[in-house]
Coordinates of C-alpha atoms and ligand atoms in Angstrom, one line a residue:
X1 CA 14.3 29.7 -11.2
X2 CA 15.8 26.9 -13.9
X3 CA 12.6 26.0 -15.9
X4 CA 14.2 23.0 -15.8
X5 CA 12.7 22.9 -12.0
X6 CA 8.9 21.7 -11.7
X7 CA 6.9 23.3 -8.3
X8 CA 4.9 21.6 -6.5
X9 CA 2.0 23.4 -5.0
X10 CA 2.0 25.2 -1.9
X11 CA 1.4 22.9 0.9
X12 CA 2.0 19.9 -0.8
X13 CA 2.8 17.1 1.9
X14 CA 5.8 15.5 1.7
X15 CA 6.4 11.7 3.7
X16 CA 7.6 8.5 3.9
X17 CA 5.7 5.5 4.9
X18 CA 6.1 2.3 7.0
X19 CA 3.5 -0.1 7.7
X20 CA 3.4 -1.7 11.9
X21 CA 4.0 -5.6 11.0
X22 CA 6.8 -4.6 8.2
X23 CA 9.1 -2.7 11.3
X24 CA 8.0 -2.9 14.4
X25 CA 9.2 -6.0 15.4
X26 CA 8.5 -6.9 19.1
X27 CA 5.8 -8.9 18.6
X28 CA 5.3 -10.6 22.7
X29 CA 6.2 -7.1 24.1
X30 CA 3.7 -5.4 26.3
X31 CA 0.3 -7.6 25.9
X32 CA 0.6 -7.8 22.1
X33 CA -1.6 -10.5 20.4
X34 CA -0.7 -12.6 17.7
X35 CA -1.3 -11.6 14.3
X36 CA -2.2 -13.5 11.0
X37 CA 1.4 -12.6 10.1
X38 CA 2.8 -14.0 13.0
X39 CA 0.9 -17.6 12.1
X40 CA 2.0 -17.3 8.5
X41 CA 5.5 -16.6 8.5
X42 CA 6.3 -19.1 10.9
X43 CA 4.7 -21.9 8.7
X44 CA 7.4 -23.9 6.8
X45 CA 8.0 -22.2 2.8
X46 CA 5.3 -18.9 3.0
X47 CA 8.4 -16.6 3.5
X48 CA 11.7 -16.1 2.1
X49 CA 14.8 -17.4 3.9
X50 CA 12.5 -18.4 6.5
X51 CA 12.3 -14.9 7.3
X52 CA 10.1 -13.6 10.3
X53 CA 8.3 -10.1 11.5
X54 CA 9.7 -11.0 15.2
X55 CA 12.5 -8.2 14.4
X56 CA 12.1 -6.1 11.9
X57 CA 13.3 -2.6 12.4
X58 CA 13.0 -2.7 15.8
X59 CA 10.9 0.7 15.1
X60 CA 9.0 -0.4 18.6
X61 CA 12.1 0.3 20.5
X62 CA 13.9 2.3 18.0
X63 CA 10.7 4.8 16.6
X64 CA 12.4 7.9 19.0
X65 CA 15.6 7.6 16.3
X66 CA 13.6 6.6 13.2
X67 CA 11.5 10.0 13.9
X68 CA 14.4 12.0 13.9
X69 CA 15.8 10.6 10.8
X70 CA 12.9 11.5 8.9
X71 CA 13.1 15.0 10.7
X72 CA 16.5 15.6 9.7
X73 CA 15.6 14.7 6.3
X74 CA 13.1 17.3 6.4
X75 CA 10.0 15.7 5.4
X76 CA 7.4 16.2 7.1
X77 CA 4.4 13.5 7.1
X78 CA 5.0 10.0 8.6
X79 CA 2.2 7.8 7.1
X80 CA 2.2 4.7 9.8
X81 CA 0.0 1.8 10.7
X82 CA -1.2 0.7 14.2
X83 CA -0.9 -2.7 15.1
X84 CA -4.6 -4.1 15.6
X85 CA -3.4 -6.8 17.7
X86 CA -1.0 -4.2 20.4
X87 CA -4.2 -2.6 20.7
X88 CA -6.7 -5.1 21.0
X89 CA -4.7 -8.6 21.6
X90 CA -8.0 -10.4 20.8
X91 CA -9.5 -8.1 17.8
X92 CA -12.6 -7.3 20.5
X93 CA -12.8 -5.4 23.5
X94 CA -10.8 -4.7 26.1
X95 CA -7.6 -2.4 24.8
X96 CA -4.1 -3.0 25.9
X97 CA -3.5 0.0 27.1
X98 CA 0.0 -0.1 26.9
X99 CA 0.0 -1.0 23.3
X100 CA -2.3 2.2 22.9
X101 CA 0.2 4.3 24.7
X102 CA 3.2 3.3 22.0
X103 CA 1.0 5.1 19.4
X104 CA 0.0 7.7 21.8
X105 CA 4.5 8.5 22.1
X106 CA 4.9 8.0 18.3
X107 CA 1.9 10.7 17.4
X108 CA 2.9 12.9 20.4
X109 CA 7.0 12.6 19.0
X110 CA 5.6 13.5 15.7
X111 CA 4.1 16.4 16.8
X112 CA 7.0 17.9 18.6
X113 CA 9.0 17.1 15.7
X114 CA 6.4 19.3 13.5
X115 CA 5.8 16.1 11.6
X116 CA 1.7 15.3 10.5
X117 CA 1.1 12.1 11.3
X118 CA -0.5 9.7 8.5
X119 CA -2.6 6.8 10.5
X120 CA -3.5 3.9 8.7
X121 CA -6.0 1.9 10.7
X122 CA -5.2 -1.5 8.7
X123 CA -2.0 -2.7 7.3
X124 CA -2.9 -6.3 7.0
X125 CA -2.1 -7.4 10.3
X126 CA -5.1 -8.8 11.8
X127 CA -5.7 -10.1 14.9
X128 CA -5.2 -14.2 14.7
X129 CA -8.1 -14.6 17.2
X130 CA -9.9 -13.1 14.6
X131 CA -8.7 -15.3 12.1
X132 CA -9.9 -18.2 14.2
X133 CA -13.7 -16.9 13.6
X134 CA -13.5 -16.7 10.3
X135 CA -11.4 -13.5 9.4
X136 CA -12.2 -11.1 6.5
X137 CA -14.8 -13.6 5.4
X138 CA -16.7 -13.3 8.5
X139 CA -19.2 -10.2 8.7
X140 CA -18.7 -10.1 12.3
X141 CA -14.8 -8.5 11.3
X142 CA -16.7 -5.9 10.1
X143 CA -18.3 -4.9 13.1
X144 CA -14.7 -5.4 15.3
X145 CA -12.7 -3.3 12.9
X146 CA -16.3 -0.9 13.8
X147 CA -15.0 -0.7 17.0
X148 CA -11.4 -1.0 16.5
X149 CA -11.6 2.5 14.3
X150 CA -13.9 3.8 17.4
X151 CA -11.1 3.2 19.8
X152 CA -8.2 5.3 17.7
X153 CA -10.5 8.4 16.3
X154 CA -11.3 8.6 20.1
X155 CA -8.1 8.1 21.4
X156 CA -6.5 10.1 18.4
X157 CA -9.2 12.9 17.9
X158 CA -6.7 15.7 18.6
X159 CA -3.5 14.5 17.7
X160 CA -4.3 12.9 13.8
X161 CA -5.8 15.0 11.3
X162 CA -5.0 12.0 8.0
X163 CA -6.6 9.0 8.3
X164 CA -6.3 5.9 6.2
X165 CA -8.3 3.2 6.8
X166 CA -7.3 0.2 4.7
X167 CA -4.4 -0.7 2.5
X168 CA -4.4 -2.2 -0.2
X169 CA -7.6 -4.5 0.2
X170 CA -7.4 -5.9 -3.2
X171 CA -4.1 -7.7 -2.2
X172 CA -4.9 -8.6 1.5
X173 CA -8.3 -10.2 0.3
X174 CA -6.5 -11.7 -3.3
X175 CA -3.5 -12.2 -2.3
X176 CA -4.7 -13.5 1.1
X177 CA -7.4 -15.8 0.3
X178 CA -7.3 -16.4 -3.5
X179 CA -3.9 -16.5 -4.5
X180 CA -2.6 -18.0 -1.0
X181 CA 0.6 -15.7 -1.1
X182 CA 0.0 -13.4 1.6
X183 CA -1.2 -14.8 5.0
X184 CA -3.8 -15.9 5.5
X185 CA -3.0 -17.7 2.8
X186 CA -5.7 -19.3 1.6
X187 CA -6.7 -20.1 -2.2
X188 CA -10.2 -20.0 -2.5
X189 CA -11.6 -17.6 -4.8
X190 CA -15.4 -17.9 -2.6
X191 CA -13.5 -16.5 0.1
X192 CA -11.8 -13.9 -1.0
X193 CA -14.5 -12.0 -2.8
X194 CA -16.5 -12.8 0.4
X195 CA -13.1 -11.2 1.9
X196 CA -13.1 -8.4 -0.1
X197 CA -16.8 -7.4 0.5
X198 CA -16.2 -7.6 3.8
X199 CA -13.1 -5.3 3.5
X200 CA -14.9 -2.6 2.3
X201 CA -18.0 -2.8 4.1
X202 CA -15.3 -2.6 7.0
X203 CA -13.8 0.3 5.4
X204 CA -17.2 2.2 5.2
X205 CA -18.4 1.3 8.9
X206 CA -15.0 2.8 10.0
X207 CA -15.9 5.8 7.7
X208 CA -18.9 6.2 9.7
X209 CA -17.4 5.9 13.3
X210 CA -14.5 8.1 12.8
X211 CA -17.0 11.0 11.1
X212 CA -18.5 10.4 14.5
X213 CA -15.5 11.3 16.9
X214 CA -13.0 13.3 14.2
X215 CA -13.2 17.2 14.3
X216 CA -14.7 18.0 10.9
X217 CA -11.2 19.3 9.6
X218 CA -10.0 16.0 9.7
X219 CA -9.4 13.8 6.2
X220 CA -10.4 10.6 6.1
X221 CA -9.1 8.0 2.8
X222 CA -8.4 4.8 1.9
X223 CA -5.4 3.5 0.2
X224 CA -5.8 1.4 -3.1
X225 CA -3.0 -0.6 -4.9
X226 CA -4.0 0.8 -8.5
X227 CA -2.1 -0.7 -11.6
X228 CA -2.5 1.2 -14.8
X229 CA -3.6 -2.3 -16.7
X230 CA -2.3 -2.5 -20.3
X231 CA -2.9 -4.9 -23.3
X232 CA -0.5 -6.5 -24.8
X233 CA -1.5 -5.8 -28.1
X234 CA -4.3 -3.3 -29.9
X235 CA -6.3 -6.5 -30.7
X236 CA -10.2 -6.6 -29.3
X237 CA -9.7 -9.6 -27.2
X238 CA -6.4 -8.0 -25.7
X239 CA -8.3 -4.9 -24.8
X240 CA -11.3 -6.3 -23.7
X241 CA -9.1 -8.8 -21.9
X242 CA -7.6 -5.2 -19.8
X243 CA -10.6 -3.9 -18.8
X244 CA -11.7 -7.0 -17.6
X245 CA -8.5 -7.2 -15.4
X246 CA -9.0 -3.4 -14.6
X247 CA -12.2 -4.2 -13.2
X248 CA -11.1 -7.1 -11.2
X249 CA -8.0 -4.8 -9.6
X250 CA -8.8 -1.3 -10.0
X251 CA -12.7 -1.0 -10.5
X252 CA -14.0 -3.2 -8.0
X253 CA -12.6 -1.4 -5.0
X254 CA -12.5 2.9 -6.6
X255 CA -16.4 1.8 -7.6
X256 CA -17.4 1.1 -4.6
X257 CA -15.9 3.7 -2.4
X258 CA -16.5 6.5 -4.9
X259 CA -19.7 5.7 -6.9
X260 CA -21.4 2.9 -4.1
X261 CA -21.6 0.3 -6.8
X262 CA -19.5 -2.6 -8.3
X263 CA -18.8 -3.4 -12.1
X264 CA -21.9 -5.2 -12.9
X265 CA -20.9 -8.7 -14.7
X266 CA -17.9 -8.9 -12.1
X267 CA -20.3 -9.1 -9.4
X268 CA -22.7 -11.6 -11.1
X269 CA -19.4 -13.5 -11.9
X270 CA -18.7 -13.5 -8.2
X271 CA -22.5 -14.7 -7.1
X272 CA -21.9 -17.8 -9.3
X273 CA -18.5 -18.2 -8.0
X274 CA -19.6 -18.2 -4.1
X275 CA -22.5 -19.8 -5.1
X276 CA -24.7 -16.9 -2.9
X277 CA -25.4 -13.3 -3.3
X278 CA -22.7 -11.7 -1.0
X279 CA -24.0 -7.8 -0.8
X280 CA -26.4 -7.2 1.6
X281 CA -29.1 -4.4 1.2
X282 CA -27.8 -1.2 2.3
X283 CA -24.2 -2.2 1.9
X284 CA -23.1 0.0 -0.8
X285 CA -24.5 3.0 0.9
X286 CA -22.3 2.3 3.6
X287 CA -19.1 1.8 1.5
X288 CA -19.6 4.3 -0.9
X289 CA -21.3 7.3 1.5
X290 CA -17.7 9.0 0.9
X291 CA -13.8 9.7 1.6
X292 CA -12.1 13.1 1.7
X293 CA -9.2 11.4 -0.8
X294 CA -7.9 8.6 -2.1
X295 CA -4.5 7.1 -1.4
X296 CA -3.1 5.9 -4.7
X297 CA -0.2 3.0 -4.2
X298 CA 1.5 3.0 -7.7
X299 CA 4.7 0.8 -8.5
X300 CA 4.3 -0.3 -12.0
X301 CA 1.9 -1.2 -14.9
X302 CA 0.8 -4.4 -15.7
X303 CA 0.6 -6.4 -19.0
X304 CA -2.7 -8.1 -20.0
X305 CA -3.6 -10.4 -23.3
X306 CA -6.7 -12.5 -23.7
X307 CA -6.3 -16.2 -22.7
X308 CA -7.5 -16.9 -26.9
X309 CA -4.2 -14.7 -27.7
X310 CA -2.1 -16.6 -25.5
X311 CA -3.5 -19.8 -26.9
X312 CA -2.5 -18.7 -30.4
X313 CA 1.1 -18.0 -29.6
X314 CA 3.7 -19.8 -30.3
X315 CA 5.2 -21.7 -26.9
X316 CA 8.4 -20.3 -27.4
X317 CA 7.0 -16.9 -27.5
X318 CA 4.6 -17.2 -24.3
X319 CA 5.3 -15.7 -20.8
X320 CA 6.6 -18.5 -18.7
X321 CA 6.9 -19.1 -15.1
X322 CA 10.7 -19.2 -16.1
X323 CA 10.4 -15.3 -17.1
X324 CA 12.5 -12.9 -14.8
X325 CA 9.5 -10.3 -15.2
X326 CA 6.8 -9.8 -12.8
X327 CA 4.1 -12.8 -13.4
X328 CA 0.6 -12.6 -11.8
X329 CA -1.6 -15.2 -12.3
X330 CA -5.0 -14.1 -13.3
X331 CA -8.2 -16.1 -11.8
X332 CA -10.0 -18.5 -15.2
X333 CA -13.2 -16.4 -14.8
X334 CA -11.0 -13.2 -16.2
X335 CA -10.2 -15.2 -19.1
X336 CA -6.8 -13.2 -19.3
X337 CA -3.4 -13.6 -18.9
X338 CA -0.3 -12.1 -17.7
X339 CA 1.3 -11.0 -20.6
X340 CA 5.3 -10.8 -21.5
X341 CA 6.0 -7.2 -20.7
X342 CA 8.5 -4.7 -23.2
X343 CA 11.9 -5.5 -22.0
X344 CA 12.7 -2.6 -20.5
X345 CA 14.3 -1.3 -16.8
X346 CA 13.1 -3.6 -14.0
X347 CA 13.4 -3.2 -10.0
X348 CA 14.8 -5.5 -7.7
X349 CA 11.7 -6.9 -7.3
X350 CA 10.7 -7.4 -11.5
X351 CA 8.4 -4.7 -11.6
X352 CA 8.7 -2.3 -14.4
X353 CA 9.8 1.2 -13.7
X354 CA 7.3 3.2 -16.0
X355 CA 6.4 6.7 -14.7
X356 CA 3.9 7.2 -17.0
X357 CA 1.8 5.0 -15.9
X358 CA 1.3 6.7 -12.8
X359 CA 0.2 10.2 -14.9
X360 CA -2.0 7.8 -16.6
X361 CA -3.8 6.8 -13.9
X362 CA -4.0 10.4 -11.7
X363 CA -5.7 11.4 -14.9
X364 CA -7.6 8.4 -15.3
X365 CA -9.2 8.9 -11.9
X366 CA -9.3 12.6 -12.2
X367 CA -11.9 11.4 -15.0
X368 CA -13.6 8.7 -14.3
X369 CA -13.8 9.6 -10.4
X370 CA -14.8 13.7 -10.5
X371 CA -11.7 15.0 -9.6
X372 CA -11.2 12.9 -6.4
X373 CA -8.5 15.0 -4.2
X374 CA -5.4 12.1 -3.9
X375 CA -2.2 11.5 -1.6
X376 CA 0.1 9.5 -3.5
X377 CA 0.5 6.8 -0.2
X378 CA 3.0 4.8 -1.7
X379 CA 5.4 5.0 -4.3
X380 CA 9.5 3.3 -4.9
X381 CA 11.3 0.6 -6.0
X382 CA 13.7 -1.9 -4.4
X383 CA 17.3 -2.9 -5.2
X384 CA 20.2 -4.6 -3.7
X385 CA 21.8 -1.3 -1.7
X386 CA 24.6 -2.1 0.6
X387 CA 26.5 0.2 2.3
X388 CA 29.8 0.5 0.4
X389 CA 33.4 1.2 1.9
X390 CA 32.6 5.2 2.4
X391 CA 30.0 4.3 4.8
X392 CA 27.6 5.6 2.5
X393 CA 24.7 3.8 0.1
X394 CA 24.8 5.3 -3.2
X395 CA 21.6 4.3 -4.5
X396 CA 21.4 6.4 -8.2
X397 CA 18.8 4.2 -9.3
X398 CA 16.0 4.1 -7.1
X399 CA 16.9 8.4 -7.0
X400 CA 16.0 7.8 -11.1
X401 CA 12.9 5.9 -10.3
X402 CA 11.8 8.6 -7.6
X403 CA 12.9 12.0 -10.1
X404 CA 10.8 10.5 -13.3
X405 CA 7.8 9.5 -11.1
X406 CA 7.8 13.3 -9.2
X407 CA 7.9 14.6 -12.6
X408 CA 5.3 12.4 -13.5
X409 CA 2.9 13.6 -10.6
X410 CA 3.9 17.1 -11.5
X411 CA 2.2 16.8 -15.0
X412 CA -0.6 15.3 -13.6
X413 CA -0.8 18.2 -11.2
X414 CA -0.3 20.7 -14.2
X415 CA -2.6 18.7 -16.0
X416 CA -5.6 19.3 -13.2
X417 CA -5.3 16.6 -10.7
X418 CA -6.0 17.2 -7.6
X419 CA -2.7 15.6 -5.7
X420 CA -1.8 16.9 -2.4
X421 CA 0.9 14.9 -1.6
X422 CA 3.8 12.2 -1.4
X423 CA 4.6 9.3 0.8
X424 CA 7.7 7.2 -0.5
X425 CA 7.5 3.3 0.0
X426 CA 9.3 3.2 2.6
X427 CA 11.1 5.2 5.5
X428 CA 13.1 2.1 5.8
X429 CA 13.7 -1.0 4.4
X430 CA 11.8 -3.7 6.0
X431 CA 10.0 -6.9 6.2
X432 CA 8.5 -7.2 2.7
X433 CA 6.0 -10.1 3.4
X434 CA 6.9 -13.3 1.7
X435 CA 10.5 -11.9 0.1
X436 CA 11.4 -11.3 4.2
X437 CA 14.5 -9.1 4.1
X438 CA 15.5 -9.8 0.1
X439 CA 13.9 -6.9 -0.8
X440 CA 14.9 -3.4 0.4
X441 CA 13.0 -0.4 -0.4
X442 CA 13.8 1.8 2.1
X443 CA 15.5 5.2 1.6
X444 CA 17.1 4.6 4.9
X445 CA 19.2 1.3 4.4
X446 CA 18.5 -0.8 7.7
X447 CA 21.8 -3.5 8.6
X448 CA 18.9 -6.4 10.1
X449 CA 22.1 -7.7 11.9
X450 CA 23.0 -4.7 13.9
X451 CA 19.6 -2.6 13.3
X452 CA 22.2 0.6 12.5
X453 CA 20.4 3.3 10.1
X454 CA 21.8 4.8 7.1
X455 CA 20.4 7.2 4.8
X456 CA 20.6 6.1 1.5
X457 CA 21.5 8.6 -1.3
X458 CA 17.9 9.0 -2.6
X459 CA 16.8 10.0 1.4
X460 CA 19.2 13.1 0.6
X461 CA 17.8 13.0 -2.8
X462 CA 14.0 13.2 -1.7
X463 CA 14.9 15.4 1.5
X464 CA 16.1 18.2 -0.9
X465 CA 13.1 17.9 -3.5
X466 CA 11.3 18.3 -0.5
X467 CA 13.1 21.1 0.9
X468 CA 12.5 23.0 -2.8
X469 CA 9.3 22.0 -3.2
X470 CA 10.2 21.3 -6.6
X471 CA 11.5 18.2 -8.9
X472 CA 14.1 18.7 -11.4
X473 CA 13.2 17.6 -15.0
X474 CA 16.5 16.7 -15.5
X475 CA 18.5 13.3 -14.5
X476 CA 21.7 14.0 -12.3
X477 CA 24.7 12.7 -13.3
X478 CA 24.9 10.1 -10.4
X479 CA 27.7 8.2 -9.2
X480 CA 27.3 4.0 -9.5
X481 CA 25.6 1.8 -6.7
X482 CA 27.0 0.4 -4.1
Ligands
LIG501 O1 5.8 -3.4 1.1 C1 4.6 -3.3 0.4 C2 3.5 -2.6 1.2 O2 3.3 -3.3 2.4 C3 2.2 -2.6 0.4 N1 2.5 -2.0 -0.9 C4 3.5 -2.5 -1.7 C5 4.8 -2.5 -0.9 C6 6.0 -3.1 -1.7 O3 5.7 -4.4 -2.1

């Protein structure tokens, strides 16, 4: 075998991942509930193009050909998301049972298929009758998503084996409630910490239930966005700026699941902020009373300096809202700043592609976490495909992205992490929140007009790395986009 080829070990899981709200589409079909989604994106400006969930994929109607796609590609883990609302139109009690039965056909057509399901419990689609009582901010949500997670480890005991229960809560509490650009869309920083808490006290109570019902061979995780943070420059206030940052997006959720404690000045800086002390006795037992892995969602690094560095630059020289590069603002009490990031490759979307950050941060966690086992849950990159005049979407770029970040999960490996597997963002391309349909990650290229399927070059791409087991060190020579 070509050195040049890296292994994977034996096992190792290989997937793609959707999410319920991003491709499901009918939304009024069989007893569905609203969602928070459904309220936001149908409020004048929150989403591109005026762009709505109502459609999607179609995967609702279509999930019988979207399974077989993914089984002629050969991979063979579908991470998914249920739909809290088709289950439980009103986020308590009584279960549409017909909602539960779609999920009980897309395990069971897994299965057949020889496919291992991925469940995620919560994708950020939370029922709007919840909203109306206070969502995440409301303890009471902790106690329905409680009973939600009761209702699928009982219903899915036998069929699921990996389960996820939250993604990303950093951005559906930050995003959501502080920043104002995911629904709800609220910007109160109060909230969202209060949001956040309640995210992960969620995350542990479903911990708890599903121990309860799940055979003991089952896995149960949580998937966190993590961004290898980096400072702009070697300077004290830059790097102390970073770890600041790190603590606000990375430590503050890995902390809390995997030691039951949160960074110490963060929190006090919260209790001033909401003005109360949010953590209630006995709450970090309860988050942090343990995961079988972590899901790591890793797109790109980001670029921190202190707000005194930023102050001393020159205007000119400062990152800008004009900037084509990603730009996240960061909340006054970080006293940081996005910084301008190394010109350098960029997605679709303006993120970076850097595959070193994500060995960085597998070893990162493999130290500062005790050697936590970790799926990679998400991982990709989004660029204009269209399907070109030989019917087929060359797509040489996002195959580049996928190669340097495989070999960058192989080092890791070689290097002692624990990873078990690899779930590419996304199956299909789909409804990415508030850039609608702009934004296609899939590696199955998805014409919204017609809802007709084709596998992108990188599908063939990943289906064969699969197939081997193995990544090749070196780039193909690829032919241009389409
Ligand atoms: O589409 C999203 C997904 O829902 C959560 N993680 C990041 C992806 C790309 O933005």
């Amino acid at each position: 075998m070509s050195s040049q080829l890296l292994m994977f070990p034996k096992g190792f899981l290989w997937g793609a991942a959707t999410s319920s709200y991003q491709v499901e589409g009918a939304v009024a079909d069989d007893g569905r509930g609203p969602s928070i989604w459904d309220t936001f994106d149908h409020q004048p400006g929150k989403v591109l193009n005026g762009d709505t969930g109502e459609v999607a994929c179609d995967h609702y109607h279509r999930w019988e050909g979207d399974l077989d796609l993914l089984n002629d590609l050969g991979l063979r883990s579908y991470r998914f998301s249920v739909s809290w609302p088709r289950v439980q139109p009103d986020g308590a009690g009584k279960v549409n049972q017909k909602g539960l039965d779609f999920y009980r056909r897309l395990v069971e057509g897994l299965r057949h298929r020889g496919i291992e399901p991925l469940l995620t419990l919560y994708h950020w689609d939370l029922p709007e009758a919840l909203q109306q009582k206070g969502g995440w901010t409301s303890r009471e949500t902790t106690d329905r998503f409680e009973e939600f997670a009761g209702i699928m480890g009982s219903a899915f005991h036998d069929g699921v084996t990996l389960w996820v229960t939250l993604n990303e809560p950093f951005f559906a509490a930050f995003e959501g409630y502080e920043l104002g650009g995911l629904a709800p869309g609220l910007t109160d920083t109060g909230a969202a910490v209060e949001a956040a808490h309640n995210m992960l006290l969620a995350h542990g109570k479903a911990v708890r239930t599903l121990r309860a019902c799940l055979p003991e061979s089952a896995e149960i995780g949580i998937a966190l966005n993590l961004d290898v943070v980096r400072p702009a420059t070697s300077s004290p206030e830059d790097v102390a700026a970073a770890g600041r940052v790190n603590d606000y997006l990375n430590r503050w959720f890995l902390d809390a699941v995997l030691k039951g404690s949160y960074p110490r000045w963060l929190h006090d800086r919260y209790v001033q902020v909401t003005g109360r002390e949010f953590v209630r006795a006995g709450d970090l037992g309860v988050i942090g009373a343990g995961i079988d892995f972590l899901g790591v969602n890793y797109y790109t690094p980001v670029y921190v300096e202190s707000e005194a560095s930023r102050d001393r630059m020159a205007p000119g020289s400062r990152s800008t809202a004009t900037d084509t590069v990603l730009r996240r603002p960061y909340p006054d009490y970080l006293a940081a700043a996005a910084a301008r990031r190394p010109a350098g490759n960029y997605t679709a979307k303006g993120w970076d592609v850097d595959p070193g950050g994500l060995r960085e941060m597998l070893l990162w966690l493999r130290h500062n976490y005790n050697g936590v086992p970790v799926y990679i849950t998400e991982n990709g990159a989004s660029y204009p495909d269209a399907v070109g005049a030989d019917g087929e979407v060359h797509d040489p770029r996002r195959i580049e992205y996928l190669r340097t970040h495989l070999v960058a999960a192989n080092e890791a490996i070689v290097e002692g992490v624990d990873l078990r597997g690899y779930f590419v963002w996304s199956l299909l391309d789909n409804f990415e929140w508030g850039d609608g349909y702009a934004q296609r990650f899939g590696i199955i290229h998805v014409d919204f007009a017609t809802q007709r399927r084709t596998p992108k070059s990188s599908a063939k791409f990943l289906s064969e790395v699969a197939r081997r087991n193995a990544v090749s060190r070196a780039a193909a020579s690829l032919p241009a986009d389409t």
